[in-house]
Amino acid sequence: PVPNPENHELYEKYQELAKKEEKEKKVYFVGRLASYKYFNMDAAIDNALDMFNEIEGSPKQPDIDDDNDGDGKKIKKGKASTVSDSI
């Protein structure tokens, strides 16, 4: 969506409807459409996993840029890590 007052007003209406659905029917909206903004795919997946963990009461997963294995090296977005990377 183009960020302008008209679209912002529309987004606020969508948010109200989404909150009602979540509360009454346990239907959750996540990702690009729910946030009404563009996400790169890695951020969209991260957003969905965070919402799942919030719903299920699980701890939040570390972000993609976090030090996931404690070795002091951050994993950069877009970089795939393999088992051999940690050996």
XYZ file of C-alpha atoms in Angstrom:
87
model
C 0.000 0.000 0.000
C 0.982 3.559 -0.636
C 1.519 5.350 2.695
C -1.078 8.087 2.669
C -3.898 9.202 5.005
C -6.584 7.300 3.099
C -4.711 3.988 3.277
C -3.787 4.578 6.916
C -7.473 5.053 7.745
C -8.320 1.855 5.865
C -5.589 -0.032 7.739
C -7.034 1.122 11.078
C -10.412 -0.341 10.047
C -8.716 -3.621 9.107
C -6.961 -3.681 12.483
C -10.259 -3.311 14.331
C -11.812 -6.146 12.334
C -8.748 -8.342 12.838
C -8.758 -7.795 16.618
C -12.426 -8.770 16.716
C -11.741 -11.976 14.755
C -8.798 -12.840 17.011
C -10.835 -12.337 20.151
C -14.053 -14.009 19.039
C -12.882 -16.726 16.644
C -9.166 -17.127 17.366
C -8.309 -16.193 13.775
C -4.920 -14.500 13.604
C -3.574 -12.251 10.877
C 0.187 -11.999 10.368
C 2.715 -10.974 7.760
C 2.598 -8.453 4.986
C -1.143 -8.080 4.663
C -1.803 -7.973 8.402
C 0.882 -5.339 8.937
C -0.171 -3.500 5.787
C 3.432 -2.976 4.745
C 6.082 -4.746 2.716
C 8.349 -7.281 4.432
C 11.214 -9.176 2.859
C 10.426 -12.880 3.000
C 12.808 -13.555 5.913
C 11.098 -10.839 7.963
C 7.641 -12.177 7.006
C 8.605 -15.661 8.230
C 10.128 -14.216 11.406
C 6.885 -12.268 11.987
C 4.795 -15.427 11.566
C 7.008 -17.464 13.920
C 6.875 -14.733 16.571
C 3.064 -14.674 16.342
C 2.906 -18.474 16.630
C 5.100 -18.402 19.718
C 2.980 -15.611 21.209
C -0.225 -17.596 20.619
C 1.233 -20.826 21.958
C 2.887 -19.131 24.932
C 6.356 -20.226 23.846
C 9.395 -18.033 24.290
C 10.201 -15.664 21.450
C 12.661 -17.068 18.946
C 15.924 -15.185 18.503
C 15.887 -12.835 15.546
C 17.819 -13.706 12.433
C 20.541 -11.187 13.325
C 20.997 -12.590 16.847
C 23.909 -14.745 17.984
C 22.017 -18.057 17.898
C 24.777 -20.440 18.981
C 26.694 -18.299 21.450
C 29.926 -18.239 19.442
C 29.937 -14.439 19.265
C 29.276 -14.413 15.518
C 25.998 -12.988 14.322
C 24.109 -14.713 11.565
C 23.390 -12.170 8.857
C 20.040 -11.963 7.116
C 20.051 -13.807 3.853
C 23.013 -15.990 4.792
C 22.205 -19.648 5.111
C 24.066 -21.541 7.794
C 24.812 -25.228 7.584
C 25.823 -27.926 10.019
C 29.406 -27.636 8.766
C 29.394 -23.919 9.716
C 29.121 -24.837 13.375
C 31.755 -27.616 13.374
